[in-house]
Amino acid sequence: MSSSPAPFQTIRTPDASPRPTKIHADGVKVIYGTKQALHGVSIDIGEKSVTAFIGPSGCGKSTFLRCINRMNDTIVGARVEGKITLDGEDIYNTDLDVVELRARVGMVFQKPNPFPKSIFDNVAYGPRIHGLAKSKADLEEIVVTSLQKASLYNEVKDRLQEPGTGLSGGQQQRLCIARAIAVSPEVILMDEPCSALDPIATAKVEELIDELRTNYTIVIVTHSMQQAARVSQRTAFFHLGHLVEEGPTDHIFTNPLEQRTQDYITGRFG
Amino acid sequence: MTATLSHNTPEQALIVSHIDLGLQRRYRSERRFRAYGIAALTFGILCLVLLFSSIISRGYTAFEQTRITLKVDFDPAIVAPDGNRSAEAIMGGDAFRFDDLFSATVQKSLEISPDDEDGLYDALDLFSKGSSPMLRQMLAQDPALIGTTKDVEFYATGDVDSFVKGSIRADIPESQRNIKDKHIVLITKLKDSGALHLAFNTGLFTFGASTRPEVAGVGVAAIGSLYMMLVVLSLSLPLGVAGSIYLEEFAPKNRWTDLIEVNINNLAAVPSIVYGMLGLAVFINFAHLPRSASLVGGLVLTLTTLPTVIISTRAALKAVPPSIRDAGLGIGASKMQTVFHHVLPLAVPGILTGTIIGLAHALGETAPLLMIGMKAFVVDYPATPLDPATSLPTQIYMWATEPERAFIERTSAAIMVLLAFLLAMNSCAVLLRRMFERRW
Ligand SMILES: Nc1ncnc2c1ncn2[C@@H]1O[C@H](COP(=O)(O)OP(=O)(O)OP(=O)(O)O)[C@@H](O)[C@H]1O
Ligand SMILES: [Mg+2]
């Protein structure tokens, strides 16, 4: 174990008009077997806004993101300490049902991972298992509106029964977003959603994120400074398992308070 | 390529030539590796061809059989002396009257004088001992035949069959062959008259065990094997798949599951005869299940196949990309839903292939079946899996120990039947795999 002499201090710059807190993390530590990946991360994530996580590879962005919907539970040997609340409710409380949590906190992964089923079934799967649709017509409506929200509908409306895996990478990623939206989550976590996409598809997804912001709380991990600057309202910079600095996006990119943040966003390391 | 490169300085030329040297060596080693591969493959294929050609060349004759057609006069004075022509009356009473009927038929057909008793016996030697019971069966099925004449096909004995096919040769000393010169005269006579001929051997597929090769077949054994395969399939598929799903997807990864994993791999390597001993001790001596029943055979074979099924199922589950599990869980599906809705369907081709190959193994398994007594002499078809039965491989084993020429060719023929089953099952595995395979 590393011995940290002085407690690490995250530099925080509050918003001019802070949003109500949706997710609150307090001293989150993650240990993979013997390797500590996060050393006490505390952050408040505002409701109905986009928060971007940036930082060099291996700094623990994905790890922290996966704590928020407890996907780390599936990793053998991973241990999570600290506290995360969603609307004031402790998500690591043993009373909380992890299935319900994941229905409320959706996730879009780095690599598009549609089910090897039809486009329709991909989107309909979530509502089906959660019993969100009363009838067939209901279900169809959910699927169509989700695809519309993910701005994919026009491209696939004639081939809803074709396999989702037959779409292009960008379309697949938007299908995954539609799939996440279909269960009406409160929060959507996105782990480098555009890393496999070309600039045009990326632009579409970014546009989409901007639209979704009005209804959903979005947390996005990205390696692209421009993307973080374009889509997010707040940005958090991670380094070596610490949350170094967080604040309003324009502030972080124009006037970072910490040297390491400055170095990273100007491309001096990473 | 190299021609277009310009070497400006000697150092550069040196470097390029270095790279060329390395490439040469790599290509050489690749060529060598390919040669090894092709050699290994050729050797394997040669062995296979040798095996098949030896079995087929020895066994193909068994698919034909010598039959002798005689005109039978169903004389009521012989078969129904009391005038009662009912089926019961035919099956009841003196069995010798059908021997008499048959003798009379042979005597008449071969024009043997009524005084020449030796000549008659020599002629009867050519026919299967099952001939007169066959006549009786015929009449019992259709008593209206009484009083009519009809051409009936009789089986020649295995020795006559071998002689006709040339595997017993006439040019060796008479004392060393079962077919004597007097028999040869009769055979030639029958052949010339067209009564003796070769026909497709349907009995090979429908008859059961018999000491007389001409009426021995693998039909009963095949049904026994079928029952066993059904038992194996209906036990090892659900047990194996459920067990593997639990181990692979649900069980915590700790020392206990590691231990179980190691032991499953060990079980797959246990010689099958050990499972036979276990089956003998547990199913027969302890549970008092009937000896030589296909249920017991199926249970024992389930034990031998289960590790194979588990190992291949786990491999199939492991091969499903983790991103699919993430997708399922990420949307709020429970572990169970993720496994059954997304992971299992992708693993189905692998599971089916593993199971069918396991079944094919079980079909050819012999040693454990010998241990539990499945080499009994079974003539009748088993009606249920609890009835005495044999299996294809044990039937082959039993025939292989018979000395008659006719059994030698039948052994090879039975092997061909078994191989055909295996081939069919393996093609099934390939087909199913194609059918269920999906891209993701
Ligand atoms: N399943 C795991 N088992 C062990 N260590 C892990 C595991 N996942 C991540 N780690 C380690 O935890 C640290 C943080 O990983 P994480 O995936 O969160 O990084 P990241 O910031 O998302 O990087 P990237 O930008 O490359 O995706 C890394 O050092 C990584 O090696
Ligand atoms: Mg990551």
XYZ file of C-alpha atoms and ligand atoms in Angstrom:
742
model
C 0.000 0.000 0.000
C 1.199 3.506 -0.742
C 1.495 5.728 2.259
C 0.036 9.125 1.518
C 1.535 11.613 3.965
C -0.758 14.614 3.674
C -4.457 14.142 2.818
C -5.051 14.999 -0.811
C -6.944 18.205 -1.405
C -9.170 18.526 -4.481
C -9.345 22.046 -5.868
C -12.968 22.967 -6.393
C -14.542 25.899 -8.125
C -18.305 26.118 -7.570
C -20.764 27.121 -10.274
C -22.097 30.633 -10.278
C -25.596 29.202 -9.846
C -25.123 25.644 -8.546
C -27.550 22.962 -9.699
C -29.201 20.656 -7.193
C -26.983 17.681 -6.419
C -27.978 14.420 -8.110
C -25.003 12.282 -7.227
C -22.821 12.836 -4.225
C -19.571 10.903 -3.741
C -17.594 11.017 -0.569
C -14.105 9.526 -0.201
C -14.586 6.775 -2.783
C -11.715 4.326 -2.849
C -11.499 1.373 -5.206
C -9.068 -1.462 -4.725
C -8.549 -4.110 -7.410
C -7.110 -7.017 -5.475
C -4.032 -5.341 -4.034
C -3.876 -2.418 -6.439
C -5.587 0.772 -5.341
C -7.105 2.547 -8.350
C -8.911 5.386 -6.590
C -7.632 7.190 -3.494
C -10.678 8.859 -2.025
C -12.667 10.755 -4.621
C -15.302 13.232 -3.489
C -17.513 15.079 -5.921
C -21.021 16.477 -6.304
C -22.660 15.973 -9.670
C -25.429 18.391 -10.540
C -28.814 17.372 -11.834
C -29.704 17.714 -15.526
C -26.296 18.777 -16.664
C -23.301 17.210 -18.327
C -20.225 16.496 -16.254
C -17.042 15.471 -18.051
C -14.290 13.348 -16.533
C -10.887 13.924 -18.101
C -7.417 12.708 -17.274
C -4.583 10.572 -18.565
C -5.059 6.914 -19.293
C -5.227 4.684 -16.244
C -6.062 7.504 -13.835
C -9.314 5.886 -12.728
C -12.036 7.682 -14.713
C -13.765 4.504 -15.819
C -13.314 3.014 -12.401
C -15.111 5.910 -10.775
C -17.818 5.937 -13.420
C -18.476 2.251 -12.879
C -18.877 2.879 -9.150
C -21.900 5.033 -9.829
C -24.001 2.150 -11.182
C -22.110 -0.511 -9.261
C -20.760 -2.215 -12.366
C -17.605 -2.788 -10.345
C -19.590 -5.432 -8.474
C -19.086 -7.695 -11.472
C -15.294 -7.496 -11.314
C -13.780 -10.276 -9.267
C -11.611 -8.905 -6.481
C -12.745 -5.299 -6.786
C -13.557 -3.538 -3.503
C -15.267 -0.183 -3.164
C -15.017 1.979 -0.038
C -16.554 5.317 0.737
C -20.027 6.553 0.041
C -22.025 7.411 -3.065
C -25.565 8.687 -2.889
C -28.154 9.098 -5.598
C -30.806 11.630 -4.582
C -29.501 11.299 -1.044
C -29.864 7.505 -1.023
C -26.755 5.436 -0.376
C -26.314 3.188 -3.397
C -23.951 0.814 -1.592
C -26.531 0.299 1.117
C -27.374 -3.377 1.204
C -31.099 -2.559 1.085
C -30.751 -0.994 -2.314
C -31.483 -3.285 -5.205
C -28.671 -3.146 -7.712
C -31.014 -4.034 -10.573
C -33.209 -1.069 -9.730
C -30.159 1.164 -9.432
C -29.007 0.181 -12.916
C -32.447 0.886 -14.282
C -32.149 4.393 -12.849
C -28.519 4.850 -13.832
C -27.977 3.762 -17.419
C -24.613 3.217 -19.030
C -23.149 3.549 -22.484
C -19.868 1.786 -22.980
C -16.723 2.713 -24.835
C -17.157 0.023 -27.464
C -20.654 -0.171 -28.943
C -22.126 -3.403 -27.613
C -25.571 -3.975 -29.102
C -27.154 -7.337 -28.376
C -27.001 -9.743 -31.299
C -30.723 -9.201 -31.809
C -32.844 -6.984 -34.017
C -32.680 -3.205 -33.693
C -36.189 -3.219 -32.278
C -35.405 -5.888 -29.688
C -32.248 -4.087 -28.644
C -34.239 -1.055 -27.603
C -37.282 -3.000 -26.414
C -35.287 -5.291 -24.144
C -34.984 -2.881 -21.193
C -38.648 -1.816 -21.149
C -39.664 -5.461 -21.510
C -37.737 -6.772 -18.524
C -38.751 -3.809 -16.394
C -42.386 -4.086 -17.446
C -42.514 -0.473 -18.603
C -44.889 -1.098 -21.482
C -48.508 -2.045 -20.882
C -49.164 -3.184 -24.421
C -47.477 -3.901 -27.700
C -48.377 -0.473 -28.986
C -46.857 1.047 -25.837
C -43.658 -0.821 -26.412
C -43.495 0.244 -30.030
C -43.966 3.833 -28.985
C -41.170 3.605 -26.436
C -38.863 2.105 -29.041
C -39.672 4.736 -31.624
C -39.329 7.692 -29.254
C -36.062 6.309 -27.850
C -34.673 5.910 -31.338
C -35.855 9.401 -32.189
C -34.222 10.847 -29.084
C -31.024 9.086 -30.057
C -31.466 10.643 -33.546
C -31.227 7.231 -35.126
C -34.834 6.666 -36.051
C -34.720 8.135 -39.528
C -31.781 5.961 -40.467
C -33.270 2.678 -39.279
C -37.041 3.068 -39.450
C -37.269 0.742 -42.453
C -35.185 -2.010 -40.957
C -36.148 -2.309 -37.322
C -36.153 -6.094 -37.608
C -32.614 -6.318 -38.930
C -29.796 -7.173 -36.526
C -28.392 -4.304 -34.508
C -24.910 -5.660 -35.076
C -25.308 -4.912 -38.787
C -25.266 -1.146 -38.217
C -22.197 1.038 -38.600
C -20.111 1.807 -35.516
C -21.647 5.230 -35.040
C -25.155 3.915 -35.526
C -24.449 1.090 -33.089
C -23.334 3.572 -30.462
C -26.479 5.635 -30.938
C -28.471 2.405 -30.731
C -26.804 1.738 -27.370
C -27.765 5.239 -26.267
C -31.354 4.607 -27.400
C -31.295 1.343 -25.470
C -30.164 3.197 -22.354
C -32.782 5.935 -22.794
C -35.591 3.419 -23.344
C -35.786 2.537 -19.646
C -36.091 6.254 -18.754
C -33.078 6.428 -16.466
C -32.346 9.493 -14.370
C -28.637 9.356 -15.000
C -26.711 8.237 -18.086
C -23.075 7.311 -17.698
C -20.999 7.364 -20.864
C -17.514 5.923 -20.971
C -15.709 7.383 -23.978
C -18.824 6.972 -26.139
C -17.171 8.461 -29.209
C -13.773 6.828 -29.120
C -14.743 4.377 -31.869
C -16.557 6.909 -34.018
C -15.631 9.142 -36.923
C -15.980 12.949 -36.634
C -19.437 13.027 -38.221
C -20.851 10.346 -35.953
C -19.117 12.018 -33.030
C -20.790 15.302 -33.860
C -24.144 13.570 -33.932
C -23.597 11.951 -30.552
C -22.422 15.244 -29.066
C -25.495 16.997 -30.390
C -27.558 14.257 -28.859
C -25.860 14.625 -25.476
C -26.617 18.299 -25.548
C -30.293 17.566 -26.164
C -30.491 14.859 -23.534
C -29.156 17.269 -20.928
C -32.601 18.807 -20.514
C -34.008 15.572 -19.126
C -31.113 13.515 -17.869
C -28.086 13.861 -15.672
C -25.130 12.882 -17.826
C -21.616 11.924 -16.850
C -19.189 11.457 -19.703
C -15.618 10.208 -19.747
C -13.614 11.563 -22.646
C -10.073 11.859 -23.907
C -10.948 14.727 -26.175
C -10.506 18.144 -24.600
C -12.592 19.669 -27.363
C -15.397 17.278 -26.663
C -15.347 18.007 -22.956
C -15.351 21.717 -23.737
C -18.193 21.360 -26.216
C -20.647 19.213 -24.326
C -20.072 19.602 -20.610
C -20.999 22.197 -18.041
C -18.609 20.948 -15.407
C -15.313 19.130 -15.808
C -13.386 16.968 -13.372
C -9.714 16.243 -13.888
C -8.394 12.941 -12.538
C -4.769 12.004 -12.096
C -3.250 8.865 -10.597
C -6.410 7.888 -8.793
C -7.027 11.374 -7.366
C -9.591 13.929 -8.348
C -7.220 16.844 -8.848
C -9.507 19.657 -9.850
C -13.141 20.159 -10.697
C -15.099 23.197 -11.716
C -17.144 24.832 -14.472
C -15.898 23.664 -17.842
C -15.017 27.088 -19.234
C -13.172 27.845 -16.033
C -11.147 24.596 -16.133
C -10.178 25.128 -19.744
C -9.375 28.804 -19.535
C -8.127 29.259 -16.054
C -7.117 26.034 -14.284
C -5.898 26.548 -10.760
C -3.692 23.476 -10.541
C -0.454 23.078 -12.506
C -1.203 19.463 -13.455
C -4.565 20.394 -14.929
C -2.896 23.120 -16.917
C -0.257 20.698 -18.172
C -2.814 18.090 -19.161
C -5.201 20.329 -21.054
C -2.379 21.965 -22.903
C -1.102 18.550 -23.877
C 2.114 18.600 -21.944
C 1.508 15.140 -20.565
C -1.064 12.464 -20.868
C 10.550 -4.027 -54.001
C 14.260 -3.977 -53.193
C 14.993 -2.764 -56.707
C 13.173 0.489 -56.056
C 15.081 1.153 -52.847
C 18.075 3.384 -53.345
C 20.946 2.881 -50.931
C 22.497 6.277 -50.501
C 25.163 5.373 -48.018
C 26.972 2.115 -47.249
C 25.476 2.085 -43.752
C 21.959 2.172 -45.124
C 22.731 -0.649 -47.539
C 24.091 -2.646 -44.652
C 20.943 -2.162 -42.615
C 18.678 -3.160 -45.482
C 20.666 -6.299 -46.200
C 20.427 -7.146 -42.512
C 16.675 -6.925 -42.679
C 16.670 -9.099 -45.805
C 18.660 -11.758 -43.997
C 16.228 -11.806 -41.129
C 13.295 -12.095 -43.467
C 14.908 -15.017 -45.288
C 15.269 -16.862 -42.032
C 11.702 -16.127 -41.020
C 10.328 -17.294 -44.345
C 12.410 -20.448 -44.130
C 11.111 -21.275 -40.697
C 7.570 -20.574 -41.870
C 8.041 -22.919 -44.824
C 9.451 -25.540 -42.492
C 6.496 -25.194 -40.182
C 4.099 -25.572 -43.079
C 5.923 -28.669 -44.245
C 5.611 -30.189 -40.773
C 1.935 -29.368 -40.751
C 1.320 -30.911 -44.131
C 3.317 -33.995 -43.172
C 1.316 -34.454 -39.990
C -1.924 -33.994 -41.879
C -0.920 -36.419 -44.600
C 0.028 -39.008 -42.024
C -3.328 -38.598 -40.297
C -5.277 -38.853 -43.516
C -3.288 -41.896 -44.615
C -4.045 -43.668 -41.350
C -7.717 -42.824 -41.754
C -7.793 -44.085 -45.328
C -6.010 -47.263 -44.244
C -8.476 -47.816 -41.423
C -11.505 -47.234 -43.589
C -10.263 -49.259 -46.515
C -9.357 -52.201 -44.289
C -12.736 -52.172 -42.568
C -14.700 -51.646 -45.751
C -12.782 -54.242 -47.747
C -13.369 -56.759 -45.007
C -16.943 -55.868 -44.250
C -18.691 -54.781 -47.408
C -19.561 -58.389 -48.328
C -21.688 -58.647 -45.203
C -24.241 -56.322 -46.718
C -25.105 -59.132 -49.146
C -26.291 -62.508 -48.123
C -26.822 -65.860 -49.805
C -30.441 -66.865 -50.063
C -31.957 -70.006 -51.568
C -35.426 -69.799 -53.050
C -37.455 -73.020 -52.929
C -41.002 -73.796 -53.910
C -42.838 -74.819 -50.739
C -45.953 -76.925 -50.919
C -47.833 -76.182 -47.669
C -49.331 -79.651 -47.506
C -52.226 -79.671 -45.001
C -51.501 -83.336 -44.288
C -48.146 -82.355 -42.835
C -48.799 -78.985 -41.140
C -52.371 -79.415 -40.016
C -52.942 -83.123 -39.625
C -55.979 -82.568 -37.385
C -57.539 -80.143 -39.853
C -57.328 -77.165 -37.433
C -55.806 -74.301 -39.422
C -55.932 -71.547 -36.782
C -52.802 -69.635 -35.866
C -52.901 -71.094 -32.345
C -52.975 -74.614 -33.685
C -49.991 -73.871 -35.909
C -47.923 -72.395 -33.107
C -48.989 -75.206 -30.790
C -48.359 -78.910 -31.101
C -45.461 -80.826 -32.526
C -42.593 -78.714 -33.922
C -41.258 -81.638 -35.990
C -44.017 -81.356 -38.552
C -42.429 -78.152 -39.842
C -39.077 -79.909 -40.053
C -40.875 -82.521 -42.101
C -42.414 -79.835 -44.289
C -39.000 -78.306 -44.865
C -37.335 -81.669 -45.528
C -40.032 -82.508 -48.030
C -39.492 -79.153 -49.735
C -35.735 -79.669 -49.993
C -36.125 -83.233 -51.146
C -38.475 -82.220 -53.896
C -36.584 -79.150 -55.019
C -33.228 -80.924 -55.225
C -34.749 -84.110 -56.612
C -33.279 -86.306 -53.914
C -34.625 -89.817 -53.910
C -36.727 -90.626 -50.795
C -34.333 -93.504 -49.948
C -31.212 -91.316 -49.944
C -31.298 -90.187 -46.345
C -27.632 -89.056 -46.285
C -28.173 -86.990 -49.394
C -31.108 -85.246 -47.716
C -29.089 -84.456 -44.624
C -26.244 -83.064 -46.758
C -28.746 -80.816 -48.505
C -30.317 -79.702 -45.204
C -26.797 -78.737 -44.041
C -26.882 -75.883 -46.522
C -29.844 -74.183 -44.916
C -30.055 -72.104 -41.800
C -31.396 -73.975 -38.784
C -33.952 -71.260 -38.528
C -35.664 -72.351 -41.742
C -38.438 -74.556 -40.354
C -39.347 -72.140 -37.516
C -39.500 -69.495 -40.235
C -42.087 -71.568 -42.132
C -44.085 -71.990 -38.976
C -44.041 -68.236 -38.344
C -45.159 -67.624 -41.904
C -48.115 -69.929 -41.561
C -49.122 -68.545 -38.201
C -49.257 -65.103 -39.737
C -51.192 -66.228 -42.769
C -52.934 -69.606 -42.257
C -54.587 -69.199 -45.671
C -51.297 -70.362 -47.172
C -52.089 -73.908 -46.140
C -52.848 -75.987 -49.165
C -51.096 -73.626 -51.565
C -47.578 -73.578 -53.010
C -45.345 -70.568 -52.778
C -41.736 -69.541 -53.504
C -39.972 -68.912 -50.195
C -36.514 -67.413 -49.699
C -34.461 -69.355 -47.161
C -31.186 -68.264 -45.588
C -28.129 -70.301 -46.433
C -25.850 -71.057 -43.474
C -22.982 -68.721 -42.740
C -20.505 -71.256 -44.140
C -22.369 -71.582 -47.433
C -22.544 -67.805 -47.550
C -18.781 -67.565 -47.021
C -18.202 -70.199 -49.695
C -20.399 -68.421 -52.210
C -18.607 -65.136 -51.511
C -15.272 -66.890 -51.936
C -13.947 -66.456 -48.424
C -13.983 -70.243 -47.967
C -12.018 -71.557 -50.908
C -12.598 -74.864 -52.648
C -8.930 -75.451 -53.405
C -7.850 -76.185 -49.817
C -7.952 -79.791 -48.557
C -11.468 -80.973 -47.853
C -10.691 -81.838 -44.230
C -9.807 -78.212 -43.511
C -13.083 -76.697 -44.621
C -16.612 -76.883 -43.324
C -18.021 -77.011 -46.828
C -17.350 -80.515 -48.126
C -17.192 -81.613 -51.746
C -20.700 -83.081 -51.588
C -21.989 -79.693 -50.438
C -20.186 -78.006 -53.297
C -21.988 -80.242 -55.751
C -25.332 -79.209 -54.272
C -24.408 -75.528 -54.188
C -23.376 -75.631 -57.833
C -26.627 -77.317 -58.697
C -28.680 -74.726 -56.811
C -26.689 -71.921 -58.350
C -27.210 -73.257 -61.867
C -30.918 -73.556 -61.338
C -31.006 -69.927 -60.175
C -32.403 -70.851 -56.753
C -29.255 -69.744 -54.937
C -28.537 -66.031 -55.196
C -27.138 -63.060 -53.329
C -29.546 -60.488 -51.915
C -29.281 -57.368 -49.738
C -28.849 -58.366 -46.119
C -31.716 -56.562 -44.392
C -31.396 -58.890 -41.410
C -28.070 -57.291 -40.539
C -29.999 -54.199 -39.483
C -33.042 -55.842 -37.944
C -31.958 -59.044 -36.197
C -30.525 -59.446 -32.739
C -27.789 -61.662 -31.369
C -27.590 -65.206 -32.667
C -25.066 -68.001 -32.736
C -25.987 -68.483 -36.391
C -24.298 -65.727 -38.351
C -26.922 -65.789 -41.131
C -29.592 -64.550 -38.737
C -27.400 -62.342 -36.542
C -27.821 -58.568 -36.794
C -27.155 -55.287 -35.015
C -30.798 -54.193 -34.826
C -31.279 -55.060 -31.167
C -27.903 -53.600 -30.254
C -28.709 -50.388 -32.122
C -31.940 -49.982 -30.152
C -30.001 -50.547 -26.926
C -27.514 -47.890 -27.982
C -30.364 -45.558 -28.896
C -31.932 -45.913 -25.461
C -28.591 -45.263 -23.833
C -28.011 -42.162 -25.928
C -31.440 -40.871 -24.947
C -30.630 -41.411 -21.279
C -27.230 -39.749 -21.690
C -28.651 -36.811 -23.594
C -31.525 -36.190 -21.219
C -29.240 -36.333 -18.183
C -25.890 -34.934 -19.205
C -27.181 -31.978 -21.218
C -29.310 -30.358 -18.488
C -26.977 -31.357 -15.652
C -23.835 -30.337 -17.483
C -25.186 -27.066 -18.804
C -26.760 -26.051 -15.497
C -23.579 -26.959 -13.632
C -21.368 -25.019 -15.995
C -23.594 -21.970 -15.993
C -23.489 -21.935 -12.233
C -19.724 -22.408 -12.087
C -18.957 -19.936 -14.845
C -21.451 -17.162 -14.170
C -22.636 -17.330 -10.594
C -20.202 -19.169 -8.330
C -17.759 -16.984 -6.436
C -14.203 -17.504 -7.624
C -12.472 -18.975 -4.614
C -10.490 -21.978 -3.502
C -13.523 -24.250 -3.550
C -14.507 -23.474 -7.110
C -10.873 -23.839 -8.161
C -10.851 -27.259 -6.538
C -14.049 -28.221 -8.330
C -12.624 -27.019 -11.626
C -9.466 -29.076 -11.221
C -11.503 -32.129 -10.290
C -13.806 -31.823 -13.278
C -10.749 -31.795 -15.507
C -9.462 -34.829 -13.634
C -12.762 -36.643 -14.056
C -12.570 -36.111 -17.803
C -9.300 -38.020 -17.751
C -10.474 -40.949 -15.615
C -10.420 -44.209 -17.621
C -13.955 -45.142 -18.519
C -13.671 -48.625 -17.055
C -13.458 -46.997 -13.649
C -16.859 -45.459 -14.269
C -18.018 -48.968 -15.181
C -16.857 -50.251 -11.796
C -18.584 -47.340 -10.101
C -21.773 -48.068 -12.023
C -21.586 -51.731 -11.069
C -21.150 -50.860 -7.408
C -23.691 -48.063 -7.208
C -26.418 -48.688 -9.744
C -26.495 -52.478 -9.721
C -25.212 -53.680 -6.354
C -26.512 -50.801 -4.286
C -29.530 -49.406 -6.136
C -30.481 -52.869 -7.496
C -31.218 -51.674 -10.979
C -31.427 -54.531 -13.468
C -28.170 -55.793 -14.874
C -27.517 -55.283 -18.567
C -30.293 -52.685 -18.886
C -29.810 -49.709 -21.139
C -30.876 -47.417 -18.287
C -27.836 -48.472 -16.268
C -25.616 -48.234 -19.331
C -26.974 -44.747 -19.969
C -26.316 -43.714 -16.376
C -22.734 -44.940 -16.524
C -22.151 -43.235 -19.866
C -23.657 -40.057 -18.423
C -20.899 -40.124 -15.829
C -18.257 -40.462 -18.517
C -19.734 -37.694 -20.727
C -20.633 -35.183 -18.035
C -17.092 -33.791 -17.644
C -16.792 -33.356 -21.414
C -20.104 -31.530 -21.563
C -19.171 -29.316 -18.621
C -15.763 -28.463 -20.023
C -17.066 -27.592 -23.477
C -20.004 -25.625 -22.087
C -17.711 -23.602 -19.867
C -15.419 -22.934 -22.789
C -18.412 -21.799 -24.852
C -19.580 -19.493 -22.055
C -16.081 -18.096 -21.599
C -15.935 -17.288 -25.307
C -18.960 -14.985 -25.099
C -17.555 -11.445 -25.084
C -17.840 -9.759 -21.671
C -19.247 -6.658 -23.347
C -22.514 -8.550 -23.842
C -22.750 -9.196 -20.111
C -21.963 -5.534 -19.422
C -24.694 -4.512 -21.841
C -27.261 -6.709 -20.121
C -26.305 -5.755 -16.585
C -25.898 -2.091 -17.528
C -29.500 -1.867 -18.576
C -30.710 -3.372 -15.342
C -31.156 -7.007 -16.271
C -30.541 -9.326 -13.358
C -27.635 -11.729 -13.516
C -30.010 -14.542 -14.365
C -31.689 -12.567 -17.151
C -28.349 -11.545 -18.580
C -27.177 -15.132 -18.671
C -30.332 -16.652 -20.105
C -31.276 -13.862 -22.519
C -27.884 -12.925 -23.878
C -25.003 -15.148 -22.879
C -26.539 -18.577 -23.282
C -27.930 -18.027 -26.802
C -24.452 -17.064 -27.954
C -22.970 -20.128 -26.297
C -25.495 -22.568 -27.777
C -23.455 -23.619 -30.825
C -20.451 -24.415 -28.650
C -22.585 -26.263 -26.115
C -24.306 -28.338 -28.793
C -21.051 -29.234 -30.472
C -19.535 -30.284 -27.167
C -22.580 -32.314 -26.225
C -22.802 -34.132 -29.539
C -19.125 -34.947 -29.519
C -19.559 -36.183 -25.952
C -22.496 -38.323 -27.100
C -20.465 -39.683 -29.994
C -17.791 -40.676 -27.513
C -20.373 -42.345 -25.342
C -21.792 -44.209 -28.324
C -18.439 -45.858 -28.936
C -17.672 -46.526 -25.279
C -17.256 -50.254 -24.596
C -15.294 -50.975 -21.442
C -17.736 -49.600 -18.843
C -20.603 -51.431 -20.567
C -18.772 -54.735 -20.297
C -18.415 -54.049 -16.569
C -22.161 -53.688 -16.068
C -22.979 -56.777 -18.100
C -24.140 -55.274 -21.348
C -22.635 -58.113 -23.323
C -25.527 -60.426 -22.670
C -26.933 -62.570 -25.449
C -30.019 -60.532 -26.299
C -32.295 -61.797 -29.061
C -35.385 -59.649 -28.521
C -35.775 -55.947 -28.921
C -35.773 -54.161 -25.554
C -39.196 -52.576 -25.123
C -38.119 -50.190 -22.368
C -34.732 -48.986 -21.096
C -35.141 -51.404 -18.206
C -35.105 -54.518 -20.427
C -31.912 -56.435 -21.081
C -30.061 -54.883 -23.983
C -26.734 -54.790 -25.722
C -25.066 -51.928 -27.480
C -23.334 -51.564 -30.830
C -19.763 -51.561 -29.496
C -20.344 -54.530 -27.185
C -22.003 -56.395 -30.060
C -18.892 -55.745 -32.121
C -16.778 -56.969 -29.252
C -18.796 -60.193 -29.004
C -18.764 -60.864 -32.727
C -15.043 -60.243 -32.857
C -14.547 -63.248 -30.593
C -16.555 -65.610 -32.855
C -14.482 -67.890 -35.065
C -16.754 -68.254 -38.120
C -15.800 -66.474 -41.315
C -19.289 -65.070 -41.583
C -18.894 -63.350 -38.211
C -15.625 -61.789 -39.275
C -17.249 -59.910 -42.119
C -20.205 -59.062 -39.901
C -17.882 -57.580 -37.287
C -16.493 -55.214 -39.888
C -19.987 -54.451 -41.121
C -21.100 -53.618 -37.578
C -18.090 -51.331 -37.235
C -19.192 -49.615 -40.420
C -22.686 -49.148 -39.013
C -21.216 -47.664 -35.832
C -18.923 -45.370 -37.807
C -21.859 -44.268 -39.922
C -23.718 -43.309 -36.747
C -20.707 -41.388 -35.469
C -20.272 -39.633 -38.777
C -23.931 -38.679 -38.810
C -23.698 -37.320 -35.277
C -20.588 -35.291 -36.016
C -22.151 -33.843 -39.155
C -25.115 -32.953 -36.999
C -22.778 -31.071 -34.691
C -21.331 -29.118 -37.602
C -24.781 -28.379 -38.986
C -26.184 -27.203 -35.673
C -23.149 -25.052 -35.168
C -23.730 -23.396 -38.553
C -27.389 -22.921 -37.789
C -26.989 -21.267 -34.423
C -23.835 -19.331 -35.068
C -24.402 -15.603 -34.869
C -22.098 -12.719 -35.393
C -21.763 -9.992 -32.817
N -10.457 -5.088 -13.629
C -9.326 -4.522 -13.162
N -8.461 -5.266 -12.433
C -7.336 -4.713 -11.963
N -6.970 -3.461 -12.175
C -7.770 -2.670 -12.896
C -8.989 -3.167 -13.431
N -9.600 -2.166 -14.108
C -8.789 -1.108 -13.998
N -7.688 -1.400 -13.270
C -6.613 -0.469 -12.942
O -7.162 0.649 -12.308
C -6.563 1.835 -12.791
C -7.615 2.745 -13.314
O -8.224 2.156 -14.441
P -9.377 2.826 -15.272
O -9.873 1.833 -16.237
O -10.354 3.412 -14.335
O -8.574 3.976 -16.036
P -9.146 5.058 -17.018
O -8.905 6.351 -16.415
O -10.519 4.736 -17.427
O -8.172 4.874 -18.251
P -8.507 4.969 -19.798
O -8.586 6.400 -20.118
O -7.323 4.346 -20.452
O -9.772 4.226 -20.035
C -5.567 1.424 -13.853
O -4.281 1.483 -13.304
C -5.929 0.020 -14.189
O -4.767 -0.727 -14.445
Mg -11.503 4.002 -19.215
